[in-house]
Short mmCIF file of C-alpha atoms in Angstrom, two decimals:
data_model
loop_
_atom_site.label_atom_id
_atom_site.label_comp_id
_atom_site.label_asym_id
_atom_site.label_seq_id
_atom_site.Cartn_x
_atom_site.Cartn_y
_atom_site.Cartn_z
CA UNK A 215 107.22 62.32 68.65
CA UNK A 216 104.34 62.18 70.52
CA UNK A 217 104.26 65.98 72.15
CA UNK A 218 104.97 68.45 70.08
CA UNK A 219 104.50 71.79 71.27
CA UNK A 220 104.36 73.33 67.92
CA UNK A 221 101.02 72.29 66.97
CA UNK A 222 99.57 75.04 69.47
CA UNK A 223 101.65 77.64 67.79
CA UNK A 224 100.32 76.90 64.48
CA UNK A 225 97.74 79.66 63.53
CA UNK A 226 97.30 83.12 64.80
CA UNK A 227 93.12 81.38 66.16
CA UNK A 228 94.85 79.16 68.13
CA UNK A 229 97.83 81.18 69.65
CA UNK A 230 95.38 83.66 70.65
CA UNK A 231 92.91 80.67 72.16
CA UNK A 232 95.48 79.61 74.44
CA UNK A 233 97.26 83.22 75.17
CA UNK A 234 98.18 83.51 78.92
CA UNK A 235 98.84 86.94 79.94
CA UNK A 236 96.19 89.97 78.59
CA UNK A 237 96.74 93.80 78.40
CA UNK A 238 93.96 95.94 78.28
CA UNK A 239 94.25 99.65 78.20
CA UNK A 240 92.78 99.36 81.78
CA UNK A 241 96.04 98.27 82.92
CA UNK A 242 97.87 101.50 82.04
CA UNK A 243 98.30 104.87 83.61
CA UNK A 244 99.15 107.98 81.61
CA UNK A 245 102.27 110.34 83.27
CA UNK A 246 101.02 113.70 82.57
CA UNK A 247 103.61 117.16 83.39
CA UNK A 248 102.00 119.88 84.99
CA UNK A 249 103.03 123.96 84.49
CA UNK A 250 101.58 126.70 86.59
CA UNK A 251 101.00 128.76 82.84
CA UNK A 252 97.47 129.02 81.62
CA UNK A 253 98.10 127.78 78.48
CA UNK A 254 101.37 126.16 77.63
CA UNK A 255 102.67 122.81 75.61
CA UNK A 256 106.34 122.90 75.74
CA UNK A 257 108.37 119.53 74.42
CA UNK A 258 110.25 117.30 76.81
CA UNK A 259 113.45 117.03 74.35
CA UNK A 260 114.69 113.91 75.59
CA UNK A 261 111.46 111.72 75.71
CA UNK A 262 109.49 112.62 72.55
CA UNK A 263 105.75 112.96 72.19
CA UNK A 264 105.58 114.23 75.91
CA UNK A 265 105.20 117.67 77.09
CA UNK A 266 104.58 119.96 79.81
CA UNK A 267 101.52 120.93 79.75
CA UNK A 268 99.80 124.40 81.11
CA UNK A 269 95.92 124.44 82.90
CA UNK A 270 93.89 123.92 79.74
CA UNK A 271 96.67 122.13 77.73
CA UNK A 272 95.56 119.38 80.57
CA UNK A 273 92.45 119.74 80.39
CA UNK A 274 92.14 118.75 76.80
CA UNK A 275 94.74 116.27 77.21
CA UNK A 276 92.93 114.82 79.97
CA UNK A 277 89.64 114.57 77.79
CA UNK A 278 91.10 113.43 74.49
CA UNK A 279 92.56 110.60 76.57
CA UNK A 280 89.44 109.82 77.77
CA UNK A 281 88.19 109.54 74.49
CA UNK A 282 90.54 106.43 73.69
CA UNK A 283 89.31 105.01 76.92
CA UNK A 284 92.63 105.91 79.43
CA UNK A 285 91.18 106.24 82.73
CA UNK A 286 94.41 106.95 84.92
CA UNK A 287 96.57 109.59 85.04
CA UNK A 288 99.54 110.27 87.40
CA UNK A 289 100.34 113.98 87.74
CA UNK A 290 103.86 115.85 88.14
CA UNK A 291 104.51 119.11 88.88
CA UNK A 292 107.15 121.22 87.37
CA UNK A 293 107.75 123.65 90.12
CA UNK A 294 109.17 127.37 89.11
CA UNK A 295 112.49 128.19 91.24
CA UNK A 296 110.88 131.30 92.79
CA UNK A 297 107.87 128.41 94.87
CA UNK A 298 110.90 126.37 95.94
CA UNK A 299 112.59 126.27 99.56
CA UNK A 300 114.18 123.98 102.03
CA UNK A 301 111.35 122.87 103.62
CA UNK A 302 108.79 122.60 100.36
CA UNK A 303 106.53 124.45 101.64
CA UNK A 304 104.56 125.04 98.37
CA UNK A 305 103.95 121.58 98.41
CA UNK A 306 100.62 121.86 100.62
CA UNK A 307 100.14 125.33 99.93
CA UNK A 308 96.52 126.52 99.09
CA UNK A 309 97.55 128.38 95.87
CA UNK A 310 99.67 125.40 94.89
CA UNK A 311 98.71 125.35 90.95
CA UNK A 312 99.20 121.62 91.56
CA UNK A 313 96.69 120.82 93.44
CA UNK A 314 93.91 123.36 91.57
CA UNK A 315 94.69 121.56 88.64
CA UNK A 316 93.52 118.83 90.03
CA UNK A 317 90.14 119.51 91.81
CA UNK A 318 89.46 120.96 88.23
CA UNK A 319 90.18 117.47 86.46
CA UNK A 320 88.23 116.10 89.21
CA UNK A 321 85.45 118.44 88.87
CA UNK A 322 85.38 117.93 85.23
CA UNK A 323 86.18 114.28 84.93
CA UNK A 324 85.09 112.50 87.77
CA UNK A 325 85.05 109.29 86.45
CA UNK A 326 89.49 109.60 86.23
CA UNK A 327 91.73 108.02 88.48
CA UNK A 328 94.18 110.43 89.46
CA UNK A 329 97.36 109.56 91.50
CA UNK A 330 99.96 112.20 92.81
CA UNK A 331 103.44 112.25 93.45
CA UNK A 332 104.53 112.56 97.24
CA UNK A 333 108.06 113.28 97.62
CA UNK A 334 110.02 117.05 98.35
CA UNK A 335 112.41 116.97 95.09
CA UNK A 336 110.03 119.35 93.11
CA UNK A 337 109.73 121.60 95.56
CA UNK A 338 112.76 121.65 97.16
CA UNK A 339 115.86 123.62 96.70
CA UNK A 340 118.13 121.23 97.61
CA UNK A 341 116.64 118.65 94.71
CA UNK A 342 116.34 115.51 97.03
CA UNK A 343 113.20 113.69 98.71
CA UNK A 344 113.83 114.23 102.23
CA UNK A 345 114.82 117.53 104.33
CA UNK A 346 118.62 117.87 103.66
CA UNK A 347 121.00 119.01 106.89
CA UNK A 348 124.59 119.04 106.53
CA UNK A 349 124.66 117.29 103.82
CA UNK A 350 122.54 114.43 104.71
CA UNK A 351 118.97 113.28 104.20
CA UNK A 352 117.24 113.55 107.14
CA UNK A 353 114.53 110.62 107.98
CA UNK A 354 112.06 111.34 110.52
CA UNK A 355 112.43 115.05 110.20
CA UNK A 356 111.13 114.61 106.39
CA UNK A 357 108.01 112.62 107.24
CA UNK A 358 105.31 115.73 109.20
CA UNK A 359 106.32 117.89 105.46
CA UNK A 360 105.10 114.47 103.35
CA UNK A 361 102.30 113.83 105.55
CA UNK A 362 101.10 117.57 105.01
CA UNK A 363 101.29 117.10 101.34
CA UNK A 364 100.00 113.85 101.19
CA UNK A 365 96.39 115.73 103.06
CA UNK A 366 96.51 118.88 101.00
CA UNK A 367 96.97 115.98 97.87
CA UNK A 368 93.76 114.24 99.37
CA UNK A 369 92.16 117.29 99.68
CA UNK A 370 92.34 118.19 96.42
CA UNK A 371 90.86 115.32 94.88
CA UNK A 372 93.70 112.43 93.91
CA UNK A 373 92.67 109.50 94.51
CA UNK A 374 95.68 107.12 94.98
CA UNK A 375 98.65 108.87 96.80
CA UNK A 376 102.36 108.11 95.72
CA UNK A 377 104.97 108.55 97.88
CA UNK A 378 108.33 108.22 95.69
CA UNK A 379 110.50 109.52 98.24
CA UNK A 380 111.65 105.92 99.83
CA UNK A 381 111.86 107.52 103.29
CA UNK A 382 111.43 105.05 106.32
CA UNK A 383 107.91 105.22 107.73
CA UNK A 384 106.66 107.19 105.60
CA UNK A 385 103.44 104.84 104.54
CA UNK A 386 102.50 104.62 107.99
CA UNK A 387 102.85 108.19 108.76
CA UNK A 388 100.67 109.39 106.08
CA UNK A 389 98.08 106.44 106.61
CA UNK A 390 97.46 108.11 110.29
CA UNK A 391 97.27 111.70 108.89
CA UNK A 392 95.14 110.75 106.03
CA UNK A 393 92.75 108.94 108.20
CA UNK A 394 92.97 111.28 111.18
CA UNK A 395 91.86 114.48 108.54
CA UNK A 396 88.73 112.09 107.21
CA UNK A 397 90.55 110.76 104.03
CA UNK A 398 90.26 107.16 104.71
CA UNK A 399 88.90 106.68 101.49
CA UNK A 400 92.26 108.16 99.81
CA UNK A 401 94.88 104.98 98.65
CA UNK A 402 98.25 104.97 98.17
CA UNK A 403 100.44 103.18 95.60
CA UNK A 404 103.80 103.00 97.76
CA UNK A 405 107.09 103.40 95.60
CA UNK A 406 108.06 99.97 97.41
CA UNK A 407 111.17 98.94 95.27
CA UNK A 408 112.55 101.96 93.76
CA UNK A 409 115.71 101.80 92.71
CA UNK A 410 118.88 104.26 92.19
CA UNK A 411 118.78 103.99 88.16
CA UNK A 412 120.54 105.78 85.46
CA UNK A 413 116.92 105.71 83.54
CA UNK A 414 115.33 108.48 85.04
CA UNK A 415 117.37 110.94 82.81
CA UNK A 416 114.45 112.68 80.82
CA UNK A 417 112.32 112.58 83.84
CA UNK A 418 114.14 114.69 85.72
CA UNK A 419 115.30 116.79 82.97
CA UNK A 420 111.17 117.48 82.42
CA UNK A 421 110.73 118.40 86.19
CA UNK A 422 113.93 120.10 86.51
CA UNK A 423 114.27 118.31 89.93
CA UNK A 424 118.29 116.77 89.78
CA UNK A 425 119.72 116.61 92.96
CA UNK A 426 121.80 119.94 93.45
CA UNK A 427 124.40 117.45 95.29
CA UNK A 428 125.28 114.96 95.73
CA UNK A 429 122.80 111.66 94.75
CA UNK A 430 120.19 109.64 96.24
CA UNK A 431 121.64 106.44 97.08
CA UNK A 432 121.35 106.05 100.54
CA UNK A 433 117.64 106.01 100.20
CA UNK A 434 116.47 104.13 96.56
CA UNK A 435 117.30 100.77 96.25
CA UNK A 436 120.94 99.09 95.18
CA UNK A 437 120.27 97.50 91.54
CA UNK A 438 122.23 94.71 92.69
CA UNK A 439 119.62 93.84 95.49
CA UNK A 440 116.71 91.69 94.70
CA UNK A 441 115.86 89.80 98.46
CA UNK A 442 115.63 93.74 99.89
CA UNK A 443 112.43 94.77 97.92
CA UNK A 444 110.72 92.04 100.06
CA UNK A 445 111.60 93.55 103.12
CA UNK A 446 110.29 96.87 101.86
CA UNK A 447 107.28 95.52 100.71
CA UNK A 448 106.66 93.78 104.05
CA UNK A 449 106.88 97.04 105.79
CA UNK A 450 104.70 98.96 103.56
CA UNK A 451 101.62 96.71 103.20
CA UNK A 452 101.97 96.40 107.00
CA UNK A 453 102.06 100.29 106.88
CA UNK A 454 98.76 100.04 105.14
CA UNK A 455 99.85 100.58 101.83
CA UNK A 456 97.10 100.00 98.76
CA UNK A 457 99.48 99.22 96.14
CA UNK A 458 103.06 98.04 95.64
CA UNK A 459 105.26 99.58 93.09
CA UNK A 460 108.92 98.51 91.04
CA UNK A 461 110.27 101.72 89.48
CA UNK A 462 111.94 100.97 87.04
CA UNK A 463 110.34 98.65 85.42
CA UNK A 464 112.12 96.44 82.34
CA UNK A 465 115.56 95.70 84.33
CA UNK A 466 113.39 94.88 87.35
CA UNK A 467 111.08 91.92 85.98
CA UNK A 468 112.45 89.56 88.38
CA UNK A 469 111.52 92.16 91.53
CA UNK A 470 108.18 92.24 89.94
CA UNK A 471 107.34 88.41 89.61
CA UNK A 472 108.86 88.56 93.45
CA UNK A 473 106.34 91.08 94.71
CA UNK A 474 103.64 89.46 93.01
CA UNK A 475 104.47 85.65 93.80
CA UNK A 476 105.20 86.71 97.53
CA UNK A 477 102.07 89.51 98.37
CA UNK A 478 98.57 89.62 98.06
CA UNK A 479 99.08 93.59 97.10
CA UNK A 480 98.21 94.69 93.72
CA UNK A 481 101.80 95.30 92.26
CA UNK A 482 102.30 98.50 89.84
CA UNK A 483 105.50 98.43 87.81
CA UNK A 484 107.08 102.18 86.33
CA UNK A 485 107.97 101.86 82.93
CA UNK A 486 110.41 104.75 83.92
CA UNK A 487 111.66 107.78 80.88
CA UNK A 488 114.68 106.60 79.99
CA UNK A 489 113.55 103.04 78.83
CA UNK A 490 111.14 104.25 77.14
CA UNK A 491 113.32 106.81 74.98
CA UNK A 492 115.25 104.10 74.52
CA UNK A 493 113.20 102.11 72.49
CA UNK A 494 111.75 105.69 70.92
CA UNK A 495 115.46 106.37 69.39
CA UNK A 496 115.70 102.95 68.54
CA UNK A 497 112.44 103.11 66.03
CA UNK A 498 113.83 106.86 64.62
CA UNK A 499 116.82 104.92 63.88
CA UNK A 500 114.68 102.46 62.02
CA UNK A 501 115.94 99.47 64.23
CA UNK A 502 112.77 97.93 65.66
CA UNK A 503 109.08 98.79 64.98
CA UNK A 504 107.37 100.89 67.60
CA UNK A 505 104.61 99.09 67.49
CA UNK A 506 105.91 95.90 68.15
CA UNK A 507 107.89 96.92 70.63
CA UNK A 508 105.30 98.68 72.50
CA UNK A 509 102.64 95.66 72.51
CA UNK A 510 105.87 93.32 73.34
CA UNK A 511 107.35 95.74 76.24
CA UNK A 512 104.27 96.37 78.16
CA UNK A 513 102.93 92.33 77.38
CA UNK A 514 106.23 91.18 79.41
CA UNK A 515 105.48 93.48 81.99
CA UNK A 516 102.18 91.94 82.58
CA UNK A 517 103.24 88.38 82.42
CA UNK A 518 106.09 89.52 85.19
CA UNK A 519 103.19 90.26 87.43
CA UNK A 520 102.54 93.83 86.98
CA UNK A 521 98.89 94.66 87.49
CA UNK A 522 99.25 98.24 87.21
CA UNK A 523 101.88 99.65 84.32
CA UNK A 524 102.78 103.85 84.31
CA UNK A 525 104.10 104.23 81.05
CA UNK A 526 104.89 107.02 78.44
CA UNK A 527 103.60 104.53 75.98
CA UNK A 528 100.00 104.61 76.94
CA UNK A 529 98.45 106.63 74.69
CA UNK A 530 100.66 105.42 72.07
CA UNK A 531 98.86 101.85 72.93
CA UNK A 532 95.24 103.05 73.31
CA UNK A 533 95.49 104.57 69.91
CA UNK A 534 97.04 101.44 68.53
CA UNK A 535 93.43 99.61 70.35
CA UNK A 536 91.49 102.03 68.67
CA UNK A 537 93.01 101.71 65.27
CA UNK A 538 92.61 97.69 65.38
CA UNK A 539 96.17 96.81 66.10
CA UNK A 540 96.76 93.12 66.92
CA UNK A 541 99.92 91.31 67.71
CA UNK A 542 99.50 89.34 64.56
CA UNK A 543 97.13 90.00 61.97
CA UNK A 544 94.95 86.86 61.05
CA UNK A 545 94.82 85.63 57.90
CA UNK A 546 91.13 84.80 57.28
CA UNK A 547 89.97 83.70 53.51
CA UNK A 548 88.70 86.44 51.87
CA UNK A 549 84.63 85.56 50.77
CA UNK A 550 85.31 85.23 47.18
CA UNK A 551 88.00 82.29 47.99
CA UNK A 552 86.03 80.27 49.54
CA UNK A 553 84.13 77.57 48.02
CA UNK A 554 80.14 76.55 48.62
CA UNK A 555 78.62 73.81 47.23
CA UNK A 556 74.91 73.30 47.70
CA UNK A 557 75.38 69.66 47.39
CA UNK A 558 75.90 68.01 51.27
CA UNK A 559 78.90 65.82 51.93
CA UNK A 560 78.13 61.81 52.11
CA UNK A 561 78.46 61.80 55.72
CA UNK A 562 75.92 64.23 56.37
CA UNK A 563 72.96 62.69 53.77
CA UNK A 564 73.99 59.20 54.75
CA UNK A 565 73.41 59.71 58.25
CA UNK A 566 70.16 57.85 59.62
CA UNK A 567 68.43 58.97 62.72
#
């Protein structure tokens, strides 16, 4: 045989010479749950290793992060029942714990990225993204309330906006508000293609932000559509959108490598809660190796296209950087094996200028 692939999968030196896709720590952002309480670190049952976090709890989460070199965080708030209404009017309020959170990250950290979240579920009684009337989800009425929060969110220091809401127009209508109160230096990562999954289980459960009826299907995405994230992403880079977003992220690698074959955007992917408790109660089980699957996981999601990754995993990974984890471990001769001999091969002393 004449080509044989094999020979370039031979040793770990030249596997790693040839490597296409690379994942740097750079590429990840860091979910972090916000409480009102001064000091609070309360477990998220259903996705270990993640908790909701009070003001200082943050804080120091925030700077040990920084200390394994994560630069991006996206914040949540977990909203107490008595702040919530129909309208969310918390959401741009000026004691919103939210947002002082974040001018204080920003004041102490300014070298973070910080994205929000833009959408009325954790703020609003009814548990859904957009204003609710008769038991509907009402478009155009929801957009004013998302472009007040996305200014109040500008205001208080994020830099990279995220609406996750999936209303109509709502990139657009934010873009205009943002610009017209000064903030034209204030992004947003659009939830382009986010679809109605059964993975955002312990998400929810850590927000306490379920739909109180009902489910929100008429505004995420169909799992069975593929051609339809196109259209969406048309309309929000055209919208003035910064970033592109898949949520979820492992079912969707085809929507990904679609958004990034097809746009110039930079394309973020959400490794979403559910998938990655998934592979979490798989390695308690003692099925697959966290490790593994963590470097394997988030690899795939950069060779689908993703240039961007939110993932539960990422401090998981940065501490795997740190501690001099590699996908393979190279098998070098140790010194004592190897042989020197001060005596120069035949070639070398034979050889006449």
């Amino acid at each position: 045989m004449l080509k044989r692939p094999r020979r370039n999968r031979k040793t770990a030196a030249i596997r790693g010479m040839i490597r296409e896709t690379q994942l740097s720590v750079e590429n990840l952002v860091q979910p972090l749950f916000l409480v009102s309480k001064e000091t609070s670190r309360e477990p998220v049952k259903s996705l270990p290793n993640t908790y909701r976090l009070g003001i200082r709890e943050t804080l120091k989460e925030v700077e040990d992060s920084l200390n394994l070199g994560i630069t991006n965080f996206i914040l949540f708030p977990v909203v107490p029942d008595q702040y919530k209404d129909k309208f969310a009017t918390y959401s741009h309020h000026e004691d919103n714990f939210y947002l002082k959170i974040t001018a204080e990250i920003k004041r102490r950290f300014p070298e973070t990225c910080l994205i929000s979240d833009v959408a009325m579920d954790p703020y609003s009684t009814d548990g859904h993204d957009g204003l609710v009337r008769d038991g509907k989800i009402i478009n155009d009425e929801t957009l004013p309330i998302l472009a007040k929060m996305a200014v109040a969110q500008a205001a208080a220091g994020f830099d990279l906006l995220g609406p996750s809401d999936m209303m109509d127009g709502r990139v657009g209508y934010m873009r205009q508000a943002l610009d017209a109160a000064g903030y034209t230096d204030t992004g947003i990562m659009a939830y382009t293609a986010k679809y109605a999954s059964a993975f955002y289980g312990p998400f929810r459960q850590a927000l306490d932000s379920a739909p109180k009826s009902g489910d929100k299907k008429t505004y995420q995405m169909d799992p069975a559509n593929q051609r339809e994230a196109l259209i969406e992403a048309a309309l929000d880079i055209e919208e003035g959108a910064d970033f592109i977003m898949v949520k979820p992220a492992l079912n969707y690698l085809d929507v990904i490598s679609l958004l990034k074959n097809n746009t110039e955007t930079p394309v973020s992917a959400y490794h979403v809660s559910g998938e990655c408790a998934m592979l979490i109660a798989a390695a308690e089980k003692g099925w697959i190796d966290l490790d593994q699957a963590v470097q394997e996981t988030l690899m795939c999601l950069r060779r689908a296209g993703s240039d961007v990754i939110i993932t539960y995993f990422t401090k998981h990974y940065a501490r795997m950087m740190k501690q001099g984890y590699q996908p393979e471990e190279r098998k070098e001769p140790k010194p004592h094996a190897r042989k020197h001999s001060s005596k120069m091969p035949a070639f070398i002393t034979n050889y006449k200028i």
